[in-house]
mmCIF file of C-alpha atoms and ligand atoms in Angstrom:
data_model
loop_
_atom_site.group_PDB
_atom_site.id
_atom_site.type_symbol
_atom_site.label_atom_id
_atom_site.label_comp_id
_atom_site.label_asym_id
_atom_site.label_seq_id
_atom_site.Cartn_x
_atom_site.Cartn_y
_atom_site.Cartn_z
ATOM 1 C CA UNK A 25 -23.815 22.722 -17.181
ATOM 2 C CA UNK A 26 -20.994 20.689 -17.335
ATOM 3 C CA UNK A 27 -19.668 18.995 -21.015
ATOM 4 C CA UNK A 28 -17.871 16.249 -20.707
ATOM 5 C CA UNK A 29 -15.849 15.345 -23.816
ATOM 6 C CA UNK A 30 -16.042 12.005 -25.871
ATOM 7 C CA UNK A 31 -13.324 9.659 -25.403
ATOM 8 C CA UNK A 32 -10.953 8.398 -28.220
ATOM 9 C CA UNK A 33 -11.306 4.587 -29.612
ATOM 10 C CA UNK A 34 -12.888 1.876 -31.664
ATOM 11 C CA UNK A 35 -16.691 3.565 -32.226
ATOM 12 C CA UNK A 36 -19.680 2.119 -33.564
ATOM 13 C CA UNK A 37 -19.685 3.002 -36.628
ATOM 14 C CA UNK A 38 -16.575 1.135 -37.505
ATOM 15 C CA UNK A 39 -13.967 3.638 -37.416
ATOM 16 C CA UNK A 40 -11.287 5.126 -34.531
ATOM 17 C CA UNK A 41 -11.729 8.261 -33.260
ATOM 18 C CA UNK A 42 -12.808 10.778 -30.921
ATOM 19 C CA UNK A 43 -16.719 9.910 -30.236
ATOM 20 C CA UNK A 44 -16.829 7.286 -27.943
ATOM 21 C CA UNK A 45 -18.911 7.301 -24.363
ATOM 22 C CA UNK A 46 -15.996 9.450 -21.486
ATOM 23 C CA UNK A 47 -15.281 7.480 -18.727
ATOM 24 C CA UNK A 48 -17.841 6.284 -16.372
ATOM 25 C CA UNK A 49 -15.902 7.091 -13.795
ATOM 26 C CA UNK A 50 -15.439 10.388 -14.885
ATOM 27 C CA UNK A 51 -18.659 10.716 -15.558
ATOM 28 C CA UNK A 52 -20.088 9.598 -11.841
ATOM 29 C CA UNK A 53 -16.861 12.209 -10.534
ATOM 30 C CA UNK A 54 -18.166 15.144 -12.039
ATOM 31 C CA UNK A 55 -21.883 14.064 -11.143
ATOM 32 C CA UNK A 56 -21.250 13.902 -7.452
ATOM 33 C CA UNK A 57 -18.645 16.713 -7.663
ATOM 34 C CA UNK A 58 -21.758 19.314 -9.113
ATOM 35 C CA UNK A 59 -24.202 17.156 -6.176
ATOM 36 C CA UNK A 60 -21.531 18.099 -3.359
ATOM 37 C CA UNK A 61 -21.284 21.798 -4.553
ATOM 38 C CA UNK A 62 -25.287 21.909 -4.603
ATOM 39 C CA UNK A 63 -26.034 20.350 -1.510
ATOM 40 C CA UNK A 64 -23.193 20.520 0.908
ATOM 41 C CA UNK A 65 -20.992 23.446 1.579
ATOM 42 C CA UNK A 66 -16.871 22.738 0.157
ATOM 43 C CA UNK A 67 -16.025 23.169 3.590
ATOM 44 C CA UNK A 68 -12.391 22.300 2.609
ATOM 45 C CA UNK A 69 -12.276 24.871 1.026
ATOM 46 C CA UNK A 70 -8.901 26.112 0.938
ATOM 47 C CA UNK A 71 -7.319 23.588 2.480
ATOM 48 C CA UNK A 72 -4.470 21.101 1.972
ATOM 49 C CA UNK A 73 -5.252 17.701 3.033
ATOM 50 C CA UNK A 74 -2.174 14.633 3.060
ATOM 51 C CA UNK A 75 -3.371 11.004 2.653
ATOM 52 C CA UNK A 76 -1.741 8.167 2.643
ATOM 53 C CA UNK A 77 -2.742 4.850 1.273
ATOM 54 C CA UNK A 78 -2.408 1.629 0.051
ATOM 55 C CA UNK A 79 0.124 -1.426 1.249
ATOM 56 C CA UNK A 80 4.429 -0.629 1.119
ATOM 57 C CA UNK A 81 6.044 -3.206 -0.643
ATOM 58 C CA UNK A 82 9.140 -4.070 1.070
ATOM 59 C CA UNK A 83 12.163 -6.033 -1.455
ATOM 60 C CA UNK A 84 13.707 -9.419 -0.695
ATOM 61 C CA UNK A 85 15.478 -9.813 -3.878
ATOM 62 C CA UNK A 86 14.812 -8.456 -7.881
ATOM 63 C CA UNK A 87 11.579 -10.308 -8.165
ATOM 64 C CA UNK A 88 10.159 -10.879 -4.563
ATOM 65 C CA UNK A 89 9.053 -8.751 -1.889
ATOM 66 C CA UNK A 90 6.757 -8.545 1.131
ATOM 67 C CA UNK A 91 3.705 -6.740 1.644
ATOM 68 C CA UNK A 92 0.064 -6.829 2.688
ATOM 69 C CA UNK A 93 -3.578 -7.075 1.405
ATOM 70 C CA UNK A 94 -4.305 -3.208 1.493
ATOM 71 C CA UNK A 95 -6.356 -2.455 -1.545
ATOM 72 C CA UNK A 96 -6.442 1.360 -0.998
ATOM 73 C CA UNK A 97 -9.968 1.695 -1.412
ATOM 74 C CA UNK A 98 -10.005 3.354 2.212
ATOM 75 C CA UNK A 99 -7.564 5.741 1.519
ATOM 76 C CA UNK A 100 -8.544 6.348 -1.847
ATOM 77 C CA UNK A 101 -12.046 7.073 -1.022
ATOM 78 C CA UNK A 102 -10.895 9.854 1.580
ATOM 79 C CA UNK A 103 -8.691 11.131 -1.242
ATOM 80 C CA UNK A 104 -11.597 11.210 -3.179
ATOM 81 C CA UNK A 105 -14.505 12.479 -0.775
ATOM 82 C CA UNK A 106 -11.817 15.216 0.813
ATOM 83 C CA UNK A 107 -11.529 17.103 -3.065
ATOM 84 C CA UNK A 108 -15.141 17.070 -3.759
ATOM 85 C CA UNK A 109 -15.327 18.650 -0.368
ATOM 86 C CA UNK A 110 -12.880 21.349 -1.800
ATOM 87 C CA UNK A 111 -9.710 20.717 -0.519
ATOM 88 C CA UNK A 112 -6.119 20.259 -2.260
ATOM 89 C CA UNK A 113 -5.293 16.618 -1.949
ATOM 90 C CA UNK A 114 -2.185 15.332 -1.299
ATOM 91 C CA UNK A 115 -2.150 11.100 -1.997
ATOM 92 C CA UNK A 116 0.928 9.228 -1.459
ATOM 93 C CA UNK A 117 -0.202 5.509 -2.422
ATOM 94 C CA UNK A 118 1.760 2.196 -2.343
ATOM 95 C CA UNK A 119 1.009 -0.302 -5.108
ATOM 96 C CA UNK A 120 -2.336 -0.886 -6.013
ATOM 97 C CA UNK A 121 -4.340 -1.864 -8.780
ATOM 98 C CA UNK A 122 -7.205 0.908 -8.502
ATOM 99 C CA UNK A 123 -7.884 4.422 -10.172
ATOM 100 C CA UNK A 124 -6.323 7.213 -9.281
ATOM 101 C CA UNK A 125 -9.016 9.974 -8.150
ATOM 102 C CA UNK A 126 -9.435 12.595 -10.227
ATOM 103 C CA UNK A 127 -8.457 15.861 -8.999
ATOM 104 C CA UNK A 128 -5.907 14.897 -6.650
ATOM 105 C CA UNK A 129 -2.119 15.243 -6.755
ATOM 106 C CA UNK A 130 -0.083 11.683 -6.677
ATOM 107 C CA UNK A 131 2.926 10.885 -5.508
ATOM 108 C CA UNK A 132 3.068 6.623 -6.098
ATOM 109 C CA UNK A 133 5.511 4.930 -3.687
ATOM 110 C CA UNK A 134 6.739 1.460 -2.823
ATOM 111 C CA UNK A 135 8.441 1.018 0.015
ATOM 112 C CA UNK A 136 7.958 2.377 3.476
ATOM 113 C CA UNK A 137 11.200 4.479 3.757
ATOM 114 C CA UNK A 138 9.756 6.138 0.399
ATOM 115 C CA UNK A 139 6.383 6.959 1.453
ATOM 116 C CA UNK A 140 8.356 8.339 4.784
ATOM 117 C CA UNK A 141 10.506 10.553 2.840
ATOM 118 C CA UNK A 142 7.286 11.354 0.451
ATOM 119 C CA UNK A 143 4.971 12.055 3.221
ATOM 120 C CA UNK A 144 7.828 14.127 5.356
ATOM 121 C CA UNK A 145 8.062 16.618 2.102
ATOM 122 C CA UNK A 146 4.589 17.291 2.020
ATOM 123 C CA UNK A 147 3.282 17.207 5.851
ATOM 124 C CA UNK A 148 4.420 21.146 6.776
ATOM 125 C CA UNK A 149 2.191 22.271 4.240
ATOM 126 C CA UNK A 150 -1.153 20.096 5.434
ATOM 127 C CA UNK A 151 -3.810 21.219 7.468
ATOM 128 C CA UNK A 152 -5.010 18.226 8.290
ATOM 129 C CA UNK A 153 -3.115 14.372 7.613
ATOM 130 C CA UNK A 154 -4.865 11.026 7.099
ATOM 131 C CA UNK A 155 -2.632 7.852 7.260
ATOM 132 C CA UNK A 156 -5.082 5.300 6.108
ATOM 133 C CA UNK A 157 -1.922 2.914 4.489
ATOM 134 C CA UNK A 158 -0.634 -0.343 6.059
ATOM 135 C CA UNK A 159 2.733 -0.028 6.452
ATOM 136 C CA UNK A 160 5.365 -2.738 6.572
ATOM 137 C CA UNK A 161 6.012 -2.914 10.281
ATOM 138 C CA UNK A 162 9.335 -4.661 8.836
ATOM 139 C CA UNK A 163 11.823 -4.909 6.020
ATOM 140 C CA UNK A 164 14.452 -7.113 4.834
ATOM 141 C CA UNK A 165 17.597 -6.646 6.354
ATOM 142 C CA UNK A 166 19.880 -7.441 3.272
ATOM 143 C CA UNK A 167 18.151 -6.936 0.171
ATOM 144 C CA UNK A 168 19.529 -9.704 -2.331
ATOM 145 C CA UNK A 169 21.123 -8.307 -5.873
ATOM 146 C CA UNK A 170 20.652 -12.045 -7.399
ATOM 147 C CA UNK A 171 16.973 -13.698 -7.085
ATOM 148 C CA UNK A 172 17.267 -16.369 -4.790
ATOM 149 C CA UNK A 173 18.043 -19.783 -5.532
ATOM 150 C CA UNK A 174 15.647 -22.449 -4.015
ATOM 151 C CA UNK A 175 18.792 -24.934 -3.165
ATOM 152 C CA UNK A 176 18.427 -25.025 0.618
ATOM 153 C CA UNK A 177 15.117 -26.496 2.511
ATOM 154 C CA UNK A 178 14.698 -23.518 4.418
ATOM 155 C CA UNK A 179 15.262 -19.727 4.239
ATOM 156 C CA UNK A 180 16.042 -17.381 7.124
ATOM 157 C CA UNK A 181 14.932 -13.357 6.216
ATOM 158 C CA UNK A 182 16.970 -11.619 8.483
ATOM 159 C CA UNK A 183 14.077 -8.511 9.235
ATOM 160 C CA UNK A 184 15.235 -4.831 10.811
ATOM 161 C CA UNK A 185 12.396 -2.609 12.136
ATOM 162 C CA UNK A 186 10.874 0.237 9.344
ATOM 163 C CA UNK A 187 10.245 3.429 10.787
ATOM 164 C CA UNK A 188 6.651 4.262 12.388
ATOM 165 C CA UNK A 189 5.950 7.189 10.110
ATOM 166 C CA UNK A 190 2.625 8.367 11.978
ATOM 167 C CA UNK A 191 4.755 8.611 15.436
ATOM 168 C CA UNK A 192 7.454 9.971 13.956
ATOM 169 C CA UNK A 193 4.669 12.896 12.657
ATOM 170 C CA UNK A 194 3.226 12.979 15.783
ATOM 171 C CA UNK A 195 6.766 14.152 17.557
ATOM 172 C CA UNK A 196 6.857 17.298 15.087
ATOM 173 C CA UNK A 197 2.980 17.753 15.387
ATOM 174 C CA UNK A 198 1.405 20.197 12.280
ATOM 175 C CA UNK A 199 -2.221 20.996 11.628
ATOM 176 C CA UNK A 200 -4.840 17.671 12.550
ATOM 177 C CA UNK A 201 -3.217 13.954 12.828
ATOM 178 C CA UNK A 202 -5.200 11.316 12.329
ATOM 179 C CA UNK A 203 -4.281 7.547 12.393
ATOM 180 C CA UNK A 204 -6.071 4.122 11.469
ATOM 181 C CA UNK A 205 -5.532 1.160 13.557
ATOM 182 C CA UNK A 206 -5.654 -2.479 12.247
ATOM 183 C CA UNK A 207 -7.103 -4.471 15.481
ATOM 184 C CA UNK A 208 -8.868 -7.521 15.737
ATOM 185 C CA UNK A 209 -10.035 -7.527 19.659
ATOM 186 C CA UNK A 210 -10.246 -4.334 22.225
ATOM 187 C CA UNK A 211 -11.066 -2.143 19.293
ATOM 188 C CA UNK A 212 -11.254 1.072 21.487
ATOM 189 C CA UNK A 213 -8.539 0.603 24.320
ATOM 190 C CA UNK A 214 -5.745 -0.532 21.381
ATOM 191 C CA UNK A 215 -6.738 2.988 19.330
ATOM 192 C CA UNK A 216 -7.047 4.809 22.192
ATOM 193 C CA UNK A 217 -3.112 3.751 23.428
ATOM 194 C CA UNK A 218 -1.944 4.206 19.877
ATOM 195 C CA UNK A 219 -3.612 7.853 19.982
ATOM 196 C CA UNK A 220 -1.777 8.466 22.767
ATOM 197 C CA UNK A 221 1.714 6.960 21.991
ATOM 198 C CA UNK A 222 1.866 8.899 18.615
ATOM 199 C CA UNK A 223 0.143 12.378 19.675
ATOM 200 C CA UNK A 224 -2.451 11.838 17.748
ATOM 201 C CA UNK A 225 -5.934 13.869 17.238
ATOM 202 C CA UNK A 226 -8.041 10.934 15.971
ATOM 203 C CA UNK A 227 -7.927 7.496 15.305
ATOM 204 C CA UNK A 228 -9.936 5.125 13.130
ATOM 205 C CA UNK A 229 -10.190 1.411 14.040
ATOM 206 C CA UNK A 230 -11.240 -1.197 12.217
ATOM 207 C CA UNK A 231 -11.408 -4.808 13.045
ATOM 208 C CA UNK A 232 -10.219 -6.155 10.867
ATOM 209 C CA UNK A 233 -10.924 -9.712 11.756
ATOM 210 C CA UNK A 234 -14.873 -8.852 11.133
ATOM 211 C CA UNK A 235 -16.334 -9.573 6.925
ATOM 212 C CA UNK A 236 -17.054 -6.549 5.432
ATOM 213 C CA UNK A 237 -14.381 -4.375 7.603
ATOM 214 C CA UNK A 238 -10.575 -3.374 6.635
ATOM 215 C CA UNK A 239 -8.417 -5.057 4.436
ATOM 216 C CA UNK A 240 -9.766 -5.323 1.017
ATOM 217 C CA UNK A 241 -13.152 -5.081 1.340
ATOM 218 C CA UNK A 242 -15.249 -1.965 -0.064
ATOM 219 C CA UNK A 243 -17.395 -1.848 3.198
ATOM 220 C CA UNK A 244 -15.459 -0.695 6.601
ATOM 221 C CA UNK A 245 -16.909 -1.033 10.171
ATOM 222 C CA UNK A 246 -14.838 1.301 12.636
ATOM 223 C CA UNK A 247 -14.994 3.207 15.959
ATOM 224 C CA UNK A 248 -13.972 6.872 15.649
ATOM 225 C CA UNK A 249 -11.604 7.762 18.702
ATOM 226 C CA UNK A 250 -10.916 10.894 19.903
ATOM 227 C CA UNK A 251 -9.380 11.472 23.875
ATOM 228 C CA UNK A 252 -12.658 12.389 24.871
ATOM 229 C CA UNK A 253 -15.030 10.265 22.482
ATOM 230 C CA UNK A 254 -15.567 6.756 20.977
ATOM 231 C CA UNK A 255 -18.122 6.308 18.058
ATOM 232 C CA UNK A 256 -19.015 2.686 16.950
ATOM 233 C CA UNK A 257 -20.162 3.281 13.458
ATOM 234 C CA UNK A 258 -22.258 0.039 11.245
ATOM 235 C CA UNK A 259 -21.079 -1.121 8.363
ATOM 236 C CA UNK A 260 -21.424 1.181 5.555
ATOM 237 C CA UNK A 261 -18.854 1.772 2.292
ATOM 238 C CA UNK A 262 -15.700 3.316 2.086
ATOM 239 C CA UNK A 263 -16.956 6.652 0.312
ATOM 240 C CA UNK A 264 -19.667 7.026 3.257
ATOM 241 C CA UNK A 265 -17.331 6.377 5.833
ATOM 242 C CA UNK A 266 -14.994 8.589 4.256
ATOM 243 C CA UNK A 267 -17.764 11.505 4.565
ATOM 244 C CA UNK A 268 -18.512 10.492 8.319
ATOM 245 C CA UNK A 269 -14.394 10.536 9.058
ATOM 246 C CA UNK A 270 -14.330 13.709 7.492
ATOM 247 C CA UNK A 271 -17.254 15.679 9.343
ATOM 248 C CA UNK A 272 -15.779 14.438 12.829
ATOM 249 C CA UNK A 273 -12.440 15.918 11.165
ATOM 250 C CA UNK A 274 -13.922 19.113 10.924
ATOM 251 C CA UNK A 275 -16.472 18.247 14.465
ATOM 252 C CA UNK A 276 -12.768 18.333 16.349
ATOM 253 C CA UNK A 277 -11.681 21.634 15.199
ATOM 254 C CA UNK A 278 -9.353 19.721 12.182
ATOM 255 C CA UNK A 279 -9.749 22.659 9.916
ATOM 256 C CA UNK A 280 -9.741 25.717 12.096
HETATM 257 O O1 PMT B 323 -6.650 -0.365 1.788
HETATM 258 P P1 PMT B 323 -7.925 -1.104 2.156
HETATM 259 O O2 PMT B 323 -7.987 -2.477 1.532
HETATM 260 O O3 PMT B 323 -9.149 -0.277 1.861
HETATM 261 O O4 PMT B 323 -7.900 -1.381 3.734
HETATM 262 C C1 PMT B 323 -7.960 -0.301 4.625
HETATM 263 C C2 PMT B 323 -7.036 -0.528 5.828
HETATM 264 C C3 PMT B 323 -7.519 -1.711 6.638
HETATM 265 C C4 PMT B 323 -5.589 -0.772 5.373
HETATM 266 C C5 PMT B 323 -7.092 0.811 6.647
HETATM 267 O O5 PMT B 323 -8.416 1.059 7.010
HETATM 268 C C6 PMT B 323 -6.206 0.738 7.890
HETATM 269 O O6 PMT B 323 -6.601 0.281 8.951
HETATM 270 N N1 PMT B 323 -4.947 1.247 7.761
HETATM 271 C C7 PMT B 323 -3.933 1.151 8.822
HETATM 272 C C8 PMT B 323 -3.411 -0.252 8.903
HETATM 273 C C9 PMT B 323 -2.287 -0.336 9.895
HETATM 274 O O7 PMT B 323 -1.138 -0.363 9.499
HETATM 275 O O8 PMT B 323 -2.627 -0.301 11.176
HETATM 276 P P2 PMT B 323 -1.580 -0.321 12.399
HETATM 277 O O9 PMT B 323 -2.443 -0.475 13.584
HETATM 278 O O10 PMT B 323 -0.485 -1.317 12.154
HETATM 279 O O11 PMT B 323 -0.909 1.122 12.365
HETATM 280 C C10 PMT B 323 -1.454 2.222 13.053
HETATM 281 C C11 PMT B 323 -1.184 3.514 12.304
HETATM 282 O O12 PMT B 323 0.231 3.754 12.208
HETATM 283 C C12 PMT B 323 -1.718 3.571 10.882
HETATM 284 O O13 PMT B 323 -2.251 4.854 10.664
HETATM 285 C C13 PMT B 323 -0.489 3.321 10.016
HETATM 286 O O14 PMT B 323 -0.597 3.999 8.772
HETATM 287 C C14 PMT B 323 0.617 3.940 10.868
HETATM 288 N N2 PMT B 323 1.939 3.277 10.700
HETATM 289 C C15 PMT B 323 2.103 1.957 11.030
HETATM 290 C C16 PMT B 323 3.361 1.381 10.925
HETATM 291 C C17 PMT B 323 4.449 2.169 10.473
HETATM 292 N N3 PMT B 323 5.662 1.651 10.348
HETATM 293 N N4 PMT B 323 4.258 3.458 10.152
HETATM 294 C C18 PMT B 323 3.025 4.027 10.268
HETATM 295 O O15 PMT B 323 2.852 5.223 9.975
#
């Protein structure tokens, strides 16, 4: 058996204290964390897993910035599924307003040149590497010190290219790569020529222009690519997927 202490707070009976109900979502953790152990085997056992997640936020000026509608939830729920499978978890996030899984070790980030540097530090030591985040294909040029005064009609952003963090992996290849791909036509061809272009093992598209699929959403719909494979999966949430990605991780010799 597994206690789970009371949390601190406002109770019942009028007073503050330690007695209150512990998190539900510690509570449904440790549940499926004892249902995983019973019924499937922690076949990551032993073994370090790097996920990224999440939008990058990229500055214009002290109080602006541009960035995307990544929630996370896809990243987070491999973050998530990969530790009650047993493995060390490595989660470098961008901004986002959900949860941190418990059990994993965070590194928050904003921008995309930090979640490069972040995700450099930690990628010799990963067996296998999962960028789910949407990063900023672009950033601001000339980031301004002074917010920006509305006195002129228009506004030209002069924008300079971020680096492509996944290729940049893929050129100094370690332990199992896998990318996601944002598409919203040729779902398989686009994944397959990014798999290609940045070395990679696997590749997860979603099209995104579908309901229930990518951005935000806590439902996916994706085709699994490998070189010598293409699964169309139905819809079916994050966590779930999350499982499925994993399995074909391990399917593909990812953890060997
Ligand atoms: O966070 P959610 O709301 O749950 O949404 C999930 C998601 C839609 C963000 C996720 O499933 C997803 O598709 N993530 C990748 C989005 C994306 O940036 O796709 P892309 O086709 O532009 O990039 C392809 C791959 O290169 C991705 O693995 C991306 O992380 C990586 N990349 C892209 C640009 C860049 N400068 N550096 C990168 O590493």
């Amino acid at each position: 058996f597994t206690v789970i202490d009371p949390d601190e707070g406002f109770l019942a009976c009028g007073t503050t204290g330690k007695g209150r109900l512990g998190s539900i979502d510690l509570i449904e953790e440790i549940i499926l964390d004892a249902i995983y152990a019973l019924e499937k085997e922690r076949d990551l056992a032993g073994k370090t897993v790097l996920i990224t997640a999440g939008p990058t936020e990229e500055p214009i000026d002290p109080v602006r910035s541009i960035t995307n509608k990544s929630s996370g939830k896809m990243g987070y729920a491999l973050a998530r599924v990969a530790r009650r499978r047993g493995a060390t978890v490595h989660l470098v996030s961008g901004p986002v307003k959900i949860d941190v899984p418990q059990g994993v070790a965070f590194y928050p980030v904003s921008t995309a040149l930090e979640m490069q540097a972040q995700v450099e530090k930690l990628y010799r030591d990963a067996d296998v590497t999962i960028m789910a985040a949407a990063v900023a294909d672009y950033r601001v040029k000339e980031i301004a010190k002074e917010k920006i005064k509305k006195d002129s009609e228009t506004l030209t952003l002069e924008l300079i290219k971020n680096p492509d963090i996944l290729a940049s992996l893929g050129e100094h290849k370690n332990g199992f790569l896998v990318g996601f791909a944002a598409e919203t036509e040729n779902l398989t061809e686009n994944a397959l020529s990014k798999l290609k272009k940045k070395n990679l093992d696997m590749i997860v598209a979603n099209n995104v222009a579908v309901e229930g699929s990518g951005f935000g959403s806590d439902t996916n719909i994706v085709t699994i690519v490998t070189e010598n494979e293409s699964l169309e999966l139905a819809k079916m949430s994050k966590d779930s997927l999350a499982d499925i990605i994993i399995d074909h991780i391990i399917k593909n010799g990812g953890t060997e």
